mmCIF file of C-alpha atoms in Angstrom:
data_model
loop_
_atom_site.group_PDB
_atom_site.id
_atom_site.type_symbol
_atom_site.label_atom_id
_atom_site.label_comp_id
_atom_site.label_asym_id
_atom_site.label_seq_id
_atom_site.Cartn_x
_atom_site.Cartn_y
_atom_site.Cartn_z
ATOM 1 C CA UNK A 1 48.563 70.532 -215.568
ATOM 2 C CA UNK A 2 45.370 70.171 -214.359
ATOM 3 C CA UNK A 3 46.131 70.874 -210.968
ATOM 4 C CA UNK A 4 47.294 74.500 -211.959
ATOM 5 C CA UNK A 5 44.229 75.041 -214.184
ATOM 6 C CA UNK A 6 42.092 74.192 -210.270
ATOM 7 C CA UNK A 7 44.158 76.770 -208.857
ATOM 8 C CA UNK A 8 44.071 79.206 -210.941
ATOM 9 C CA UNK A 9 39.886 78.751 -211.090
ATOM 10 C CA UNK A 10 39.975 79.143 -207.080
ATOM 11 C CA UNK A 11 42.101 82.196 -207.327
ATOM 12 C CA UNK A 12 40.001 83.740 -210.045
ATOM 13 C CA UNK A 13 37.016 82.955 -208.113
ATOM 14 C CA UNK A 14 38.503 84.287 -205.002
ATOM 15 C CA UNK A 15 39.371 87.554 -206.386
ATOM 16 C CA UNK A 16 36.092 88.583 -207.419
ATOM 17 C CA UNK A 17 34.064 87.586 -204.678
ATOM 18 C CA UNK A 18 37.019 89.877 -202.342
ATOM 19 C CA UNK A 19 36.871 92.409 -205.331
ATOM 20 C CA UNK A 20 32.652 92.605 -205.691
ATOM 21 C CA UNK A 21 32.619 92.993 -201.754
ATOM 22 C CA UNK A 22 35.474 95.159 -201.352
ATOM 23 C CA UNK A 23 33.229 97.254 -204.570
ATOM 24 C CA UNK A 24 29.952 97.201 -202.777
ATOM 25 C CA UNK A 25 31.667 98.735 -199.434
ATOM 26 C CA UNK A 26 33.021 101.515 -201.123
ATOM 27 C CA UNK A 27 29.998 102.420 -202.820
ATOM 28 C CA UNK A 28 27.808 102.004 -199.511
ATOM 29 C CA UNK A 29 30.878 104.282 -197.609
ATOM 30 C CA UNK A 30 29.979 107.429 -199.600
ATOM 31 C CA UNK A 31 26.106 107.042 -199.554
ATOM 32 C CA UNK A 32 24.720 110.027 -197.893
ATOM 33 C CA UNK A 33 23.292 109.201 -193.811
ATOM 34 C CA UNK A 34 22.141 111.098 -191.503
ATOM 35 C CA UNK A 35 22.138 110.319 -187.285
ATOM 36 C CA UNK A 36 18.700 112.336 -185.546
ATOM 37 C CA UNK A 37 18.618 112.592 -182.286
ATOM 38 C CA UNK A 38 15.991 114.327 -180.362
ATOM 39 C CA UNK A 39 17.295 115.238 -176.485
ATOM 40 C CA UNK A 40 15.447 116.404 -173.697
ATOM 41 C CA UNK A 41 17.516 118.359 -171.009
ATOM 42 C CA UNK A 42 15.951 117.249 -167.795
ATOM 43 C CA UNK A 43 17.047 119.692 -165.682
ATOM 44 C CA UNK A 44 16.700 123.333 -167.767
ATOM 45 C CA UNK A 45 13.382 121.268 -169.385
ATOM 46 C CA UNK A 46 14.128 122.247 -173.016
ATOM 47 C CA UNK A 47 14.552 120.117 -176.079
ATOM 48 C CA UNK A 48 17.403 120.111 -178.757
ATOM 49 C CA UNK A 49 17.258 118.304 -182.004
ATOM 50 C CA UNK A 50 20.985 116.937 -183.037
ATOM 51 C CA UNK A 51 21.632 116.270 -186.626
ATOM 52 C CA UNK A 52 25.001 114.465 -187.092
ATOM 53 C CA UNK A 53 26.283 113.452 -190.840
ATOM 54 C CA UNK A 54 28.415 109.925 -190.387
ATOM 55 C CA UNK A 55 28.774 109.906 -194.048
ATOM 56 C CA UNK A 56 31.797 110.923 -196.416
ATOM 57 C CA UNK A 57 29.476 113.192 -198.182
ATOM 58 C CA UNK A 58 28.772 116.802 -196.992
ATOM 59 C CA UNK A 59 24.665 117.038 -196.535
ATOM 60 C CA UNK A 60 22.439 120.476 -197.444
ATOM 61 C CA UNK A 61 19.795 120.205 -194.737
ATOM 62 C CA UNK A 62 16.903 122.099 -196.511
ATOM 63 C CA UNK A 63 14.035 121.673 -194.013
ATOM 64 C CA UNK A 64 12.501 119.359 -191.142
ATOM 65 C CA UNK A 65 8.706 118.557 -190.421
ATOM 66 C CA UNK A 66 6.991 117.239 -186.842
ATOM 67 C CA UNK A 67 4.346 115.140 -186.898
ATOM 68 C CA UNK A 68 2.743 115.063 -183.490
ATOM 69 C CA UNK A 69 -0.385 112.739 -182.328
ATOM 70 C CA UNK A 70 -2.246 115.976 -179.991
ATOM 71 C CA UNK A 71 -1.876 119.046 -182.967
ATOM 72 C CA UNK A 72 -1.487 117.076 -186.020
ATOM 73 C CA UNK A 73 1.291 117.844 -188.756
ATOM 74 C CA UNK A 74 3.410 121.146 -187.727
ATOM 75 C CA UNK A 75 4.487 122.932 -191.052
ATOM 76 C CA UNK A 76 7.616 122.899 -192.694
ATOM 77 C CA UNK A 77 10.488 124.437 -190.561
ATOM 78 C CA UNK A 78 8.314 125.855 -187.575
ATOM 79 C CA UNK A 79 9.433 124.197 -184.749
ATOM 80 C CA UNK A 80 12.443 126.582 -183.686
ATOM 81 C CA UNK A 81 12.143 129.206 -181.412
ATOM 82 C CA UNK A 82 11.218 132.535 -182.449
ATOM 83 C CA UNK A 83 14.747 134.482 -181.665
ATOM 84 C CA UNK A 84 16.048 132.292 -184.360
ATOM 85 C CA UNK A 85 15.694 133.967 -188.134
ATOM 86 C CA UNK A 86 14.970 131.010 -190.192
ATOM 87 C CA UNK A 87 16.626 132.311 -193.443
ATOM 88 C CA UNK A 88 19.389 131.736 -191.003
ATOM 89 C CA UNK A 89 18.761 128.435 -189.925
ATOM 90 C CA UNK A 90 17.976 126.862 -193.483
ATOM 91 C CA UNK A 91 19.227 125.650 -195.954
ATOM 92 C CA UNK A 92 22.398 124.617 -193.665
ATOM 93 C CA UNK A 93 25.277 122.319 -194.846
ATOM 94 C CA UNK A 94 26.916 119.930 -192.273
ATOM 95 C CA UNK A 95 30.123 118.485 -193.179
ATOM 96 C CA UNK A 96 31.346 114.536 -193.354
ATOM 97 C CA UNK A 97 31.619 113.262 -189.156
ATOM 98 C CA UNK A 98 30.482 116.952 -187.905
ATOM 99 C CA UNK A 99 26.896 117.610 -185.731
ATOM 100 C CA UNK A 100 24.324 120.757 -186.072
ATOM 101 C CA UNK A 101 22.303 121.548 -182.636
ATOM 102 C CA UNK A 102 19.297 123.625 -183.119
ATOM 103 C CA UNK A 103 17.087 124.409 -179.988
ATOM 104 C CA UNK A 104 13.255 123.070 -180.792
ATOM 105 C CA UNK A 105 10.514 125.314 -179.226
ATOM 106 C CA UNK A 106 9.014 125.147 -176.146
ATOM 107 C CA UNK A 107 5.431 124.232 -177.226
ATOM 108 C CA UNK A 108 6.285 121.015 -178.209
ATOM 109 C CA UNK A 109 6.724 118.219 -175.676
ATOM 110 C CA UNK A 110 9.042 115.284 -174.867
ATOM 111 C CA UNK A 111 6.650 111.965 -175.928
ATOM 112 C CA UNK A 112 7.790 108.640 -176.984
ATOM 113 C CA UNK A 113 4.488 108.616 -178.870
ATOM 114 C CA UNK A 114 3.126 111.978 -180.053
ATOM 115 C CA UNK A 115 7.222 113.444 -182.039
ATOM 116 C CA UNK A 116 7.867 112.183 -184.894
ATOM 117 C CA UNK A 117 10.382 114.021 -187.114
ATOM 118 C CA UNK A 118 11.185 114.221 -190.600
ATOM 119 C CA UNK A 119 14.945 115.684 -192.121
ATOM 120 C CA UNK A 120 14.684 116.202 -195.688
ATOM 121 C CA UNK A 121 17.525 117.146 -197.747
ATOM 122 C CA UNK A 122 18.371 119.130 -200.822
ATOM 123 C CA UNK A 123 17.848 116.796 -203.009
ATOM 124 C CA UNK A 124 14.136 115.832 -200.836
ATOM 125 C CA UNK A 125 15.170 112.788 -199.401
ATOM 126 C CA UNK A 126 13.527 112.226 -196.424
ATOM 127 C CA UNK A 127 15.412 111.077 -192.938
ATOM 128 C CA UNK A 128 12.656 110.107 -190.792
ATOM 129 C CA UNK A 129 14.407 107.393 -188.257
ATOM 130 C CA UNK A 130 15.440 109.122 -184.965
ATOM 131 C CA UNK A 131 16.622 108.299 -181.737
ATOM 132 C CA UNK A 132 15.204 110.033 -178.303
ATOM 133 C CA UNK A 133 17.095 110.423 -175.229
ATOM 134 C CA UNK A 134 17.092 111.807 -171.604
ATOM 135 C CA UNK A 135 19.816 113.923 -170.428
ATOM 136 C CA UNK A 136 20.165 115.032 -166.781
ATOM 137 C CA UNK A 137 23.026 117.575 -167.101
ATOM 138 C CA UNK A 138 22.910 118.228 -163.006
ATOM 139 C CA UNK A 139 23.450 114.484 -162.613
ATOM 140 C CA UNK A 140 25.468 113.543 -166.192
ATOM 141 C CA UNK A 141 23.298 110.980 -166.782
ATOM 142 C CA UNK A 142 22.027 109.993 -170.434
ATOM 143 C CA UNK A 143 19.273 107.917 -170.728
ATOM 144 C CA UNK A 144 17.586 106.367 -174.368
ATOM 145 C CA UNK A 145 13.708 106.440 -174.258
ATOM 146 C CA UNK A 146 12.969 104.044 -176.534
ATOM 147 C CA UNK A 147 9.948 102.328 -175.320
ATOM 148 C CA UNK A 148 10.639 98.307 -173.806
ATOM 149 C CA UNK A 149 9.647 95.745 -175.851
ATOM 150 C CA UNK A 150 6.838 94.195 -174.481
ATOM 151 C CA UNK A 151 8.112 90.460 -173.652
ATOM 152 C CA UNK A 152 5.897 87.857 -172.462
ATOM 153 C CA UNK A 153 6.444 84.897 -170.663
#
């Protein structure tokens, strides 16, 4: 009898650790994310900003802001080219697993230091964590520019 009572404890105990975890992963699946990537065509020497959603949850995109080092902040949703009508451009929804290009202007330049970008949302929550990368369409080759870590021995 007491055996069974064990077992059944271990099995209770089992069950809600699986059950809490298996809880907690579906909860984190439909929280809303956001991939930024900022990539610099070597070749044609222009810059495109890539917003992809890798969440379950569709995303209203409502505005971005720049923050460069040389000119200081850059308002609110200025940093598109000028053939682009902005009540066009924003707000813009992008569905669960699905990517929005937009073509950044020409006055601002590829820096690992100086662009910094900011996504916000519809509801104002703020992406700000990007990735920056290289492309070389001529030559198909991709390249990440984030900066080494500085290593010493």
């Amino acid at each position: 009898m007491q055996i069974f009572n064990s077992i059944s404890l271990i099995l209770a105990i089992y069950g809600a650790i699986v059950s809490t975890i298996l809880g907690i992963n579906q909860i984190l699946s439909y929280s809303k994310r956001l991939k930024i990537i900022i990539q610099y065509n070597a070749f044609y020497e222009n810059m495109f900003l890539i917003i992809a959603n890798i969440s379950r949850r569709p995303i209203t995109i409502m505005g971005l802001s720049a923050n460069t080092s040389g000119c200081g902040p850059v308002p609110l949703n200025s940093m598109f080219r000028d053939d682009e009508c902005l009540g066009e451009i924003f707000p813009f929804t992008i569905k669960p697993f699905e990517t929005r290009n937009l073509k950044i202007h020409e006055f601002f330049s590829f820096d690992n230091e100086t662009l910094s970008l900011t996504v916000y949302d519809i509801q104002r929550k703020a992406y700000s964590k990007n990735n920056k990368q290289i492309i070389n369409p001529k030559w198909r080759f991709v390249e990440n520019s984030t900066p080494p870590s500085n290593t010493t021995n």
